[in-house]
């Protein structure tokens, strides 16, 4: 066996089997291996915890590498550096000699460098006639190059573990934020559910998060937090779905009432001419031939004009308010002073009566904006006797599209109602 690689320390420092093993590995493993010294040093920094070295020891290793003349570590170029203690201390950021010796010993124990002592313990190099280094005594970087592959694999593993830890922290942070805000929302909205128990469960999980943890520990906590998040979301979705079901049931109920009218006012839609609802019982004469039967002029469906012209000259705003006094309460400040106020008020009343936006838009296109406002005001007056204002309005819209409907008789029926029975009788009264 070749024993040229074996070197013992100077002075009273003992020789150990570990030092012998490191020398053997360094001598037999560096053949043909090359590495960029600074890239390899970054890998050492990445894996320093696994290698068992401190940041101060890495400062010393950085200083030793700076004395190596080339960027590429290679066995052919010689791997021994021989700085004096003074120069090494300067490049180690002014480290004191005693601290320097302690961290050099740590690097040797970690198997990253080796001592190659001279006969007198000094660090120097012998050169040949051509000026090339023939023999050097100092610190050998051969162990660092021999462990390059192992160090790089360890550094990659540490970087991957750090990545997993960062991902786990991010996911746990997002999940923790979601649960906290969802529970707070439920408590603030007074939603039904055992939210206090969920809050206690959340506080318990948060209390288990350690100040310093690895990815496996955080993943276990993340599983518990995800389960809690799913429970919170499920309760909230149940509440939202229940609200949607109630809304759908309400909408379906209006459609059913529209298809099967039950009130006298709904049944009036089956008559051939709705203008007959204003029939004067005392004289048995229909208002269909009254002067107010004239068809109303269609107006654009857009709102926003400052003052709107009445749809029929013979119908004043005062007549509409006299026939439909309840609409005034929905005007600005409880008053209606213009056609614009009437249109604005009836827009609110349409929603209150359950008239869908599509039904309102169709009616507006068919009979005009002011005419629609008058019709809605009339529907409000007779709201107690109407099961489905939306369905009734759609029927009026179809008649208006066919030219068979005018708002005049409907309004006149309400105006004449007090003179008939001493109280308002509605548009739902049948022609006798």
Tab-separated table of C-alpha atoms in Angstrom:
chain	number	residue	atom	x	y	z
A	1	UNK	CA	0.000	0.000	0.000
A	2	UNK	CA	1.284	3.436	-0.901
A	3	UNK	CA	1.928	5.404	2.285
A	4	UNK	CA	2.947	8.675	0.641
A	5	UNK	CA	-0.305	10.335	1.628
A	6	UNK	CA	0.171	9.699	5.371
A	7	UNK	CA	1.307	12.733	7.371
A	8	UNK	CA	1.267	13.208	11.126
A	9	UNK	CA	0.735	16.484	12.974
A	10	UNK	CA	3.596	18.568	14.346
A	11	UNK	CA	4.338	18.859	18.029
A	12	UNK	CA	2.161	17.400	20.729
A	13	UNK	CA	-0.975	17.142	18.630
A	14	UNK	CA	-1.917	13.457	18.469
A	15	UNK	CA	-2.626	11.390	15.375
A	16	UNK	CA	-6.078	9.791	15.217
A	17	UNK	CA	-7.667	7.081	13.104
A	18	UNK	CA	-10.149	9.693	11.832
A	19	UNK	CA	-7.310	11.831	10.506
A	20	UNK	CA	-5.796	8.745	8.847
A	21	UNK	CA	-9.140	7.881	7.211
A	22	UNK	CA	-9.565	11.449	5.930
A	23	UNK	CA	-6.080	11.452	4.464
A	24	UNK	CA	-6.719	8.159	2.711
A	25	UNK	CA	-10.051	9.341	1.284
A	26	UNK	CA	-8.568	12.623	0.135
A	27	UNK	CA	-5.660	10.960	-1.594
A	28	UNK	CA	-7.703	8.287	-3.383
A	29	UNK	CA	-10.829	10.271	-4.349
A	30	UNK	CA	-9.634	13.497	-5.914
A	31	UNK	CA	-8.108	12.009	-9.037
A	32	UNK	CA	-9.810	13.552	-12.067
A	33	UNK	CA	-12.244	15.601	-9.944
A	34	UNK	CA	-12.560	19.351	-10.511
A	35	UNK	CA	-14.904	21.890	-8.949
A	36	UNK	CA	-15.285	25.645	-8.934
A	37	UNK	CA	-14.118	26.547	-5.462
A	38	UNK	CA	-16.739	29.262	-4.865
A	39	UNK	CA	-19.662	27.143	-6.059
A	40	UNK	CA	-18.427	24.329	-3.838
A	41	UNK	CA	-18.110	26.780	-0.954
A	42	UNK	CA	-21.751	27.853	-1.417
A	43	UNK	CA	-22.741	24.199	-1.221
A	44	UNK	CA	-20.795	23.879	2.024
A	45	UNK	CA	-22.621	26.926	3.391
A	46	UNK	CA	-25.949	25.351	2.390
A	47	UNK	CA	-25.104	22.074	4.115
A	48	UNK	CA	-23.213	23.531	7.071
A	49	UNK	CA	-25.691	22.269	9.674
A	50	UNK	CA	-25.407	18.723	8.376
A	51	UNK	CA	-21.628	19.001	8.138
A	52	UNK	CA	-21.375	20.243	11.719
A	53	UNK	CA	-19.596	23.555	11.128
A	54	UNK	CA	-20.471	27.058	12.273
A	55	UNK	CA	-20.662	30.277	10.332
A	56	UNK	CA	-17.363	31.417	11.900
A	57	UNK	CA	-15.699	28.213	10.696
A	58	UNK	CA	-17.033	28.958	7.208
A	59	UNK	CA	-15.378	32.373	7.429
A	60	UNK	CA	-12.047	30.624	7.997
A	61	UNK	CA	-12.694	28.229	5.096
A	62	UNK	CA	-13.529	31.202	2.872
A	63	UNK	CA	-10.191	32.770	3.827
A	64	UNK	CA	-8.292	29.544	3.067
A	65	UNK	CA	-9.951	29.266	-0.366
A	66	UNK	CA	-8.937	32.831	-1.160
A	67	UNK	CA	-5.307	31.758	-0.901
A	68	UNK	CA	-5.797	29.106	-3.565
A	69	UNK	CA	-4.627	30.789	-6.791
A	70	UNK	CA	-7.148	29.268	-9.217
A	71	UNK	CA	-10.937	29.154	-9.344
A	72	UNK	CA	-10.965	25.452	-10.158
A	73	UNK	CA	-9.973	22.982	-7.468
A	74	UNK	CA	-7.993	20.177	-9.080
A	75	UNK	CA	-5.567	17.563	-7.780
A	76	UNK	CA	-3.151	18.284	-10.619
A	77	UNK	CA	-2.658	21.887	-9.459
A	78	UNK	CA	-1.861	21.006	-5.871
A	79	UNK	CA	-4.375	21.569	-3.106
A	80	UNK	CA	-2.202	22.868	-0.254
A	81	UNK	CA	-2.402	26.516	0.876
A	82	UNK	CA	0.169	27.913	3.288
A	83	UNK	CA	-0.843	31.353	4.628
A	84	UNK	CA	0.737	32.692	7.788
A	85	UNK	CA	-1.411	33.145	10.870
A	86	UNK	CA	-1.279	36.910	10.428
A	87	UNK	CA	-2.473	36.842	6.772
A	88	UNK	CA	-5.109	34.224	7.522
A	89	UNK	CA	-6.431	36.316	10.409
A	90	UNK	CA	-6.716	39.398	8.194
A	91	UNK	CA	-8.701	37.557	5.525
A	92	UNK	CA	-10.857	35.984	8.228
A	93	UNK	CA	-12.238	39.451	9.125
A	94	UNK	CA	-9.682	40.061	11.867
A	95	UNK	CA	-10.334	36.852	13.782
A	96	UNK	CA	-8.112	36.465	16.849
A	97	UNK	CA	-5.433	33.707	16.781
A	98	UNK	CA	-7.101	31.632	19.490
A	99	UNK	CA	-10.486	31.751	17.722
A	100	UNK	CA	-8.764	31.024	14.433
A	101	UNK	CA	-7.137	27.890	15.827
A	102	UNK	CA	-10.448	26.684	17.288
A	103	UNK	CA	-12.291	26.969	13.979
A	104	UNK	CA	-9.431	25.419	12.028
A	105	UNK	CA	-9.712	22.419	14.313
A	106	UNK	CA	-13.484	22.327	13.628
A	107	UNK	CA	-12.890	22.251	9.860
A	108	UNK	CA	-10.373	19.418	10.289
A	109	UNK	CA	-12.754	17.454	12.499
A	110	UNK	CA	-15.529	17.895	9.933
A	111	UNK	CA	-13.207	16.388	7.299
A	112	UNK	CA	-13.117	19.488	5.051
A	113	UNK	CA	-9.377	20.232	5.340
A	114	UNK	CA	-6.200	18.463	6.480
A	115	UNK	CA	-3.029	19.623	8.134
A	116	UNK	CA	0.113	18.929	6.214
A	117	UNK	CA	2.763	20.052	8.691
A	118	UNK	CA	6.371	20.791	7.856
A	119	UNK	CA	9.277	19.433	9.922
A	120	UNK	CA	9.277	22.566	12.080
A	121	UNK	CA	5.491	23.194	12.007
A	122	UNK	CA	5.786	26.280	9.815
A	123	UNK	CA	3.734	26.835	6.657
A	124	UNK	CA	5.749	27.354	3.504
A	125	UNK	CA	6.460	25.958	0.044
A	126	UNK	CA	9.621	24.728	-1.705
A	127	UNK	CA	9.991	25.649	-5.367
A	128	UNK	CA	12.035	24.009	-8.089
A	129	UNK	CA	14.373	25.720	-10.535
A	130	UNK	CA	11.483	26.625	-12.843
A	131	UNK	CA	9.676	28.396	-9.995
A	132	UNK	CA	6.965	25.807	-9.653
A	133	UNK	CA	5.917	24.594	-6.212
A	134	UNK	CA	7.669	21.331	-5.504
A	135	UNK	CA	6.604	20.768	-1.894
A	136	UNK	CA	4.115	22.742	0.206
A	137	UNK	CA	3.252	22.584	3.889
A	138	UNK	CA	0.076	24.057	5.340
A	139	UNK	CA	-3.603	23.109	4.927
A	140	UNK	CA	-4.697	20.681	2.252
A	141	UNK	CA	-8.075	21.283	0.502
A	142	UNK	CA	-8.066	17.736	-0.871
A	143	UNK	CA	-10.768	16.488	1.583
A	144	UNK	CA	-13.095	19.284	0.446
A	145	UNK	CA	-12.675	18.249	-3.193
A	146	UNK	CA	-12.966	14.545	-2.315
A	147	UNK	CA	-16.339	15.180	-0.598
A	148	UNK	CA	-17.612	17.507	-3.323
A	149	UNK	CA	-20.273	15.120	-4.607
A	150	UNK	CA	-21.489	14.298	-1.104
A	151	UNK	CA	-21.549	17.979	-0.120
A	152	UNK	CA	-23.509	18.955	-3.241
A	153	UNK	CA	-26.060	16.187	-2.658
A	154	UNK	CA	-26.479	17.278	0.970
A	155	UNK	CA	-26.846	20.915	-0.092
A	156	UNK	CA	-29.522	19.974	-2.650
A	157	UNK	CA	-31.408	17.996	-0.014
A	158	UNK	CA	-31.237	20.874	2.464
A	159	UNK	CA	-32.456	23.328	-0.187
A	160	UNK	CA	-35.350	21.024	-1.040
A	161	UNK	CA	-36.282	20.678	2.625
A	162	UNK	CA	-36.178	24.442	2.989
A	163	UNK	CA	-38.457	24.779	-0.042
A	164	UNK	CA	-40.942	22.286	1.416
A	165	UNK	CA	-40.867	24.139	4.720
A	166	UNK	CA	-41.545	27.443	2.991
A	167	UNK	CA	-44.453	25.958	1.020
A	168	UNK	CA	-45.910	24.427	4.190
A	169	UNK	CA	-45.641	27.749	6.005
A	170	UNK	CA	-47.342	29.593	3.146
A	171	UNK	CA	-50.193	27.090	2.922
A	172	UNK	CA	-50.681	27.075	6.673
A	173	UNK	CA	-50.688	30.873	6.768
A	174	UNK	CA	-53.315	31.112	4.011
A	175	UNK	CA	-55.467	28.362	5.550
A	176	UNK	CA	-55.193	29.942	9.005
A	177	UNK	CA	-56.220	33.328	7.596
A	178	UNK	CA	-59.194	31.825	5.735
A	179	UNK	CA	-60.519	30.019	8.814
A	180	UNK	CA	-60.099	33.050	11.071
A	181	UNK	CA	-61.909	35.414	8.709
A	182	UNK	CA	-64.684	32.981	7.813
A	183	UNK	CA	-65.463	32.291	11.480
A	184	UNK	CA	-65.359	36.035	12.218
A	185	UNK	CA	-67.774	36.681	9.357
A	186	UNK	CA	-70.178	34.034	10.611
A	187	UNK	CA	-70.086	35.448	14.150
A	188	UNK	CA	-70.574	39.022	12.941
A	189	UNK	CA	-73.540	38.002	10.744
A	190	UNK	CA	-75.078	35.921	13.563
A	191	UNK	CA	-75.377	32.925	11.255
A	192	UNK	CA	-76.813	29.713	12.697
A	193	UNK	CA	-74.208	27.146	13.691
A	194	UNK	CA	-71.875	26.118	16.498
A	195	UNK	CA	-69.307	28.794	15.682
A	196	UNK	CA	-68.000	29.081	19.235
A	197	UNK	CA	-66.904	25.432	19.159
A	198	UNK	CA	-65.197	25.966	15.805
A	199	UNK	CA	-63.438	29.040	17.188
A	200	UNK	CA	-62.166	27.012	20.151
A	201	UNK	CA	-60.966	24.291	17.815
A	202	UNK	CA	-59.170	26.901	15.728
A	203	UNK	CA	-57.419	28.377	18.775
A	204	UNK	CA	-56.273	24.893	19.816
A	205	UNK	CA	-54.698	24.182	16.429
A	206	UNK	CA	-52.975	27.572	16.329
A	207	UNK	CA	-51.529	26.892	19.778
A	208	UNK	CA	-49.836	23.767	18.432
A	209	UNK	CA	-47.761	25.694	15.883
A	210	UNK	CA	-44.150	25.684	17.210
A	211	UNK	CA	-41.841	28.649	16.935
A	212	UNK	CA	-39.351	26.546	14.971
A	213	UNK	CA	-40.709	23.536	13.087
A	214	UNK	CA	-39.843	21.257	10.219
A	215	UNK	CA	-41.987	20.572	7.188
A	216	UNK	CA	-43.364	17.296	8.541
A	217	UNK	CA	-44.620	18.955	11.730
A	218	UNK	CA	-46.237	21.807	9.827
A	219	UNK	CA	-47.837	19.384	7.369
A	220	UNK	CA	-49.548	17.563	10.233
A	221	UNK	CA	-50.883	20.872	11.588
A	222	UNK	CA	-51.924	21.889	8.074
A	223	UNK	CA	-54.037	18.733	7.740
A	224	UNK	CA	-55.924	19.617	10.922
A	225	UNK	CA	-56.368	23.223	9.804
A	226	UNK	CA	-57.650	22.098	6.382
A	227	UNK	CA	-60.198	19.836	8.038
A	228	UNK	CA	-61.395	22.763	10.135
A	229	UNK	CA	-61.547	24.991	7.072
A	230	UNK	CA	-63.682	22.434	5.223
A	231	UNK	CA	-66.056	22.238	8.179
A	232	UNK	CA	-66.428	26.024	8.275
A	233	UNK	CA	-66.926	26.304	4.510
A	234	UNK	CA	-69.497	23.499	4.517
A	235	UNK	CA	-71.570	25.283	7.151
A	236	UNK	CA	-71.398	28.561	5.249
A	237	UNK	CA	-72.317	26.861	1.959
A	238	UNK	CA	-75.281	25.195	3.655
A	239	UNK	CA	-76.498	28.603	4.783
A	240	UNK	CA	-75.992	30.139	1.319
A	241	UNK	CA	-77.767	27.216	-0.386
A	242	UNK	CA	-80.678	27.542	2.024
A	243	UNK	CA	-81.014	31.206	1.085
A	244	UNK	CA	-80.931	30.316	-2.632
A	245	UNK	CA	-83.607	27.674	-2.125
A	246	UNK	CA	-85.863	30.152	-0.347
A	247	UNK	CA	-85.379	32.637	-3.165
A	248	UNK	CA	-86.165	29.981	-5.796
A	249	UNK	CA	-89.242	28.831	-3.918
A	250	UNK	CA	-90.497	32.398	-3.697
A	251	UNK	CA	-89.942	32.939	-7.400
A	252	UNK	CA	-91.625	29.673	-8.307
A	253	UNK	CA	-94.589	30.553	-6.122
A	254	UNK	CA	-95.133	33.751	-8.066
A	255	UNK	CA	-95.061	31.838	-11.342
A	256	UNK	CA	-97.599	29.334	-10.048
A	257	UNK	CA	-99.933	32.087	-8.960
A	258	UNK	CA	-99.568	33.684	-12.355
A	259	UNK	CA	-100.538	30.431	-14.055
A	260	UNK	CA	-103.494	29.758	-11.734
A	261	UNK	CA	-105.000	33.075	-10.636
A	262	UNK	CA	-107.136	32.866	-7.539
A	263	UNK	CA	-108.145	36.446	-6.797
A	264	UNK	CA	-110.958	38.330	-8.470
A	265	UNK	CA	-108.393	40.785	-9.797
A	266	UNK	CA	-106.444	37.962	-11.472
A	267	UNK	CA	-109.581	36.455	-12.976
A	268	UNK	CA	-110.345	39.791	-14.623
A	269	UNK	CA	-107.526	39.064	-17.087
A	270	UNK	CA	-109.713	36.486	-18.792
A	271	UNK	CA	-112.196	39.102	-19.949
A	272	UNK	CA	-111.991	40.135	-23.554
A	273	UNK	CA	-111.295	43.779	-22.749
A	274	UNK	CA	-109.730	44.891	-19.479
A	275	UNK	CA	-111.133	48.360	-20.014
A	276	UNK	CA	-114.480	46.933	-18.959
A	277	UNK	CA	-113.301	46.676	-15.343
A	278	UNK	CA	-114.258	50.293	-14.921
A	279	UNK	CA	-117.902	49.601	-15.778
A	280	UNK	CA	-120.272	52.033	-14.125
A	281	UNK	CA	-122.653	49.814	-12.155
A	282	UNK	CA	-125.211	52.539	-11.729
A	283	UNK	CA	-125.717	53.100	-15.414
A	284	UNK	CA	-124.474	49.754	-16.682
A	285	UNK	CA	-122.288	51.667	-19.130
A	286	UNK	CA	-118.719	50.598	-19.834
A	287	UNK	CA	-115.943	53.146	-19.671
A	288	UNK	CA	-114.520	51.695	-22.814
A	289	UNK	CA	-116.055	54.504	-24.798
A	290	UNK	CA	-115.067	57.255	-22.385
A	291	UNK	CA	-112.954	60.135	-23.659
A	292	UNK	CA	-109.991	58.840	-21.614
A	293	UNK	CA	-109.796	55.626	-23.624
A	294	UNK	CA	-107.432	57.202	-26.145
A	295	UNK	CA	-104.233	55.224	-26.589
A	296	UNK	CA	-101.165	56.574	-24.733
A	297	UNK	CA	-98.100	57.672	-26.621
A	298	UNK	CA	-95.142	55.276	-26.239
A	299	UNK	CA	-92.102	56.865	-24.588
A	300	UNK	CA	-88.480	55.624	-24.444
A	301	UNK	CA	-87.657	53.230	-21.617
A	302	UNK	CA	-84.658	55.235	-20.420
A	303	UNK	CA	-84.931	57.172	-17.171
A	304	UNK	CA	-83.030	60.217	-16.088
A	305	UNK	CA	-84.838	63.151	-17.785
A	306	UNK	CA	-85.512	66.136	-15.597
A	307	UNK	CA	-89.235	66.427	-16.360
A	308	UNK	CA	-91.422	63.911	-18.201
A	309	UNK	CA	-94.436	64.892	-20.285
A	310	UNK	CA	-97.731	63.279	-19.183
A	311	UNK	CA	-98.711	60.404	-21.485
A	312	UNK	CA	-102.194	61.833	-22.218
A	313	UNK	CA	-103.152	65.494	-22.068
A	314	UNK	CA	-106.489	64.703	-20.426
A	315	UNK	CA	-104.702	62.775	-17.590
A	316	UNK	CA	-103.059	65.112	-15.130
A	317	UNK	CA	-100.610	64.022	-12.473
A	318	UNK	CA	-103.117	65.159	-9.888
A	319	UNK	CA	-105.657	62.675	-11.233
A	320	UNK	CA	-103.148	59.830	-10.859
A	321	UNK	CA	-102.367	60.855	-7.276
A	322	UNK	CA	-106.076	61.244	-6.496
A	323	UNK	CA	-106.830	57.758	-7.793
A	324	UNK	CA	-103.676	56.205	-6.279
A	325	UNK	CA	-102.849	58.113	-3.068
A	326	UNK	CA	-100.665	55.303	-1.635
A	327	UNK	CA	-97.915	55.884	-4.206
A	328	UNK	CA	-97.087	59.289	-2.680
A	329	UNK	CA	-95.447	57.639	0.346
A	330	UNK	CA	-92.740	56.195	-1.931
A	331	UNK	CA	-91.782	59.482	-3.554
A	332	UNK	CA	-88.829	61.664	-2.536
A	333	UNK	CA	-89.449	62.837	1.038
A	334	UNK	CA	-92.869	61.185	0.947
A	335	UNK	CA	-94.168	63.433	-1.840
A	336	UNK	CA	-94.624	63.255	-5.609
A	337	UNK	CA	-94.402	66.583	-7.397
A	338	UNK	CA	-93.610	65.529	-10.960
A	339	UNK	CA	-93.844	62.657	-13.387
A	340	UNK	CA	-90.164	62.017	-12.716
A	341	UNK	CA	-90.947	61.489	-9.015
A	342	UNK	CA	-93.774	59.132	-9.978
A	343	UNK	CA	-91.518	57.029	-12.218
A	344	UNK	CA	-88.855	56.884	-9.491
A	345	UNK	CA	-91.389	55.850	-6.859
A	346	UNK	CA	-92.949	53.127	-8.984
A	347	UNK	CA	-89.508	51.692	-9.754
A	348	UNK	CA	-89.181	50.969	-6.022
A	349	UNK	CA	-92.759	49.712	-5.752
A	350	UNK	CA	-92.223	47.238	-8.608
A	351	UNK	CA	-89.558	45.488	-6.583
A	352	UNK	CA	-91.719	45.560	-3.477
A	353	UNK	CA	-94.629	43.964	-5.367
A	354	UNK	CA	-92.367	41.160	-6.634
A	355	UNK	CA	-92.397	42.303	-10.270
A	356	UNK	CA	-89.275	40.965	-11.952
A	357	UNK	CA	-86.950	43.314	-13.882
A	358	UNK	CA	-87.704	41.470	-17.125
A	359	UNK	CA	-91.451	41.933	-16.655
A	360	UNK	CA	-90.923	45.619	-15.918
A	361	UNK	CA	-88.716	46.115	-18.972
A	362	UNK	CA	-91.178	44.350	-21.271
A	363	UNK	CA	-94.032	46.457	-19.935
A	364	UNK	CA	-92.020	49.654	-20.328
A	365	UNK	CA	-91.255	48.812	-23.948
A	366	UNK	CA	-94.882	47.951	-24.669
A	367	UNK	CA	-96.739	50.805	-22.977
A	368	UNK	CA	-94.167	53.499	-22.226
A	369	UNK	CA	-92.468	54.633	-19.046
A	370	UNK	CA	-95.228	56.961	-17.737
A	371	UNK	CA	-97.992	54.518	-18.583
A	372	UNK	CA	-96.112	51.792	-16.713
A	373	UNK	CA	-95.779	54.123	-13.720
A	374	UNK	CA	-99.573	54.675	-13.703
A	375	UNK	CA	-100.250	50.942	-13.966
A	376	UNK	CA	-97.865	50.164	-11.056
A	377	UNK	CA	-99.525	52.868	-8.955
A	378	UNK	CA	-102.897	51.257	-9.662
A	379	UNK	CA	-101.523	47.813	-8.772
A	380	UNK	CA	-100.281	49.229	-5.455
A	381	UNK	CA	-103.782	50.502	-4.657
A	382	UNK	CA	-105.243	47.031	-5.220
A	383	UNK	CA	-102.249	45.045	-3.854
A	384	UNK	CA	-104.390	43.393	-1.180
A	385	UNK	CA	-106.621	41.786	-3.788
A	386	UNK	CA	-103.884	40.720	-6.226
A	387	UNK	CA	-102.036	37.446	-5.805
A	388	UNK	CA	-99.514	37.973	-8.575
A	389	UNK	CA	-98.840	41.586	-9.631
A	390	UNK	CA	-96.042	40.365	-11.896
A	391	UNK	CA	-98.283	37.906	-13.727
A	392	UNK	CA	-101.039	40.506	-14.073
A	393	UNK	CA	-98.569	43.032	-15.503
A	394	UNK	CA	-97.333	40.517	-18.075
A	395	UNK	CA	-100.924	39.973	-19.228
A	396	UNK	CA	-101.414	43.732	-19.563
A	397	UNK	CA	-98.142	43.902	-21.498
A	398	UNK	CA	-99.397	41.338	-24.033
A	399	UNK	CA	-102.622	43.303	-24.469
A	400	UNK	CA	-100.679	46.548	-24.883
A	401	UNK	CA	-98.530	44.911	-27.555
A	402	UNK	CA	-101.736	43.932	-29.381
A	403	UNK	CA	-103.152	47.465	-29.039
A	404	UNK	CA	-105.973	46.267	-26.761
A	405	UNK	CA	-104.990	48.066	-23.548
A	406	UNK	CA	-105.062	51.654	-22.332
A	407	UNK	CA	-104.344	52.922	-18.841
A	408	UNK	CA	-107.122	55.519	-18.970
A	409	UNK	CA	-110.032	53.193	-18.136
A	410	UNK	CA	-107.994	51.528	-15.364
A	411	UNK	CA	-107.325	54.891	-13.745
A	412	UNK	CA	-110.877	56.127	-14.245
A	413	UNK	CA	-112.200	52.992	-12.555
A	414	UNK	CA	-110.286	53.919	-9.421
A	415	UNK	CA	-111.439	57.548	-9.620
A	416	UNK	CA	-115.092	56.529	-9.971
A	417	UNK	CA	-114.949	53.846	-7.287
A	418	UNK	CA	-115.827	56.115	-4.307
A	419	UNK	CA	-118.860	57.444	-6.119
A	420	UNK	CA	-120.207	53.945	-6.598
A	421	UNK	CA	-120.174	52.347	-3.134
A	422	UNK	CA	-118.758	55.076	-0.925
A	423	UNK	CA	-115.417	53.294	-0.945
A	424	UNK	CA	-112.935	52.348	-3.622
A	425	UNK	CA	-113.888	49.220	-5.475
A	426	UNK	CA	-111.175	47.763	-7.562
A	427	UNK	CA	-110.230	46.916	-11.025
A	428	UNK	CA	-111.108	43.380	-10.110
A	429	UNK	CA	-114.855	44.087	-10.191
A	430	UNK	CA	-116.607	42.106	-12.924
A	431	UNK	CA	-118.844	43.712	-15.487
A	432	UNK	CA	-122.402	42.829	-14.464
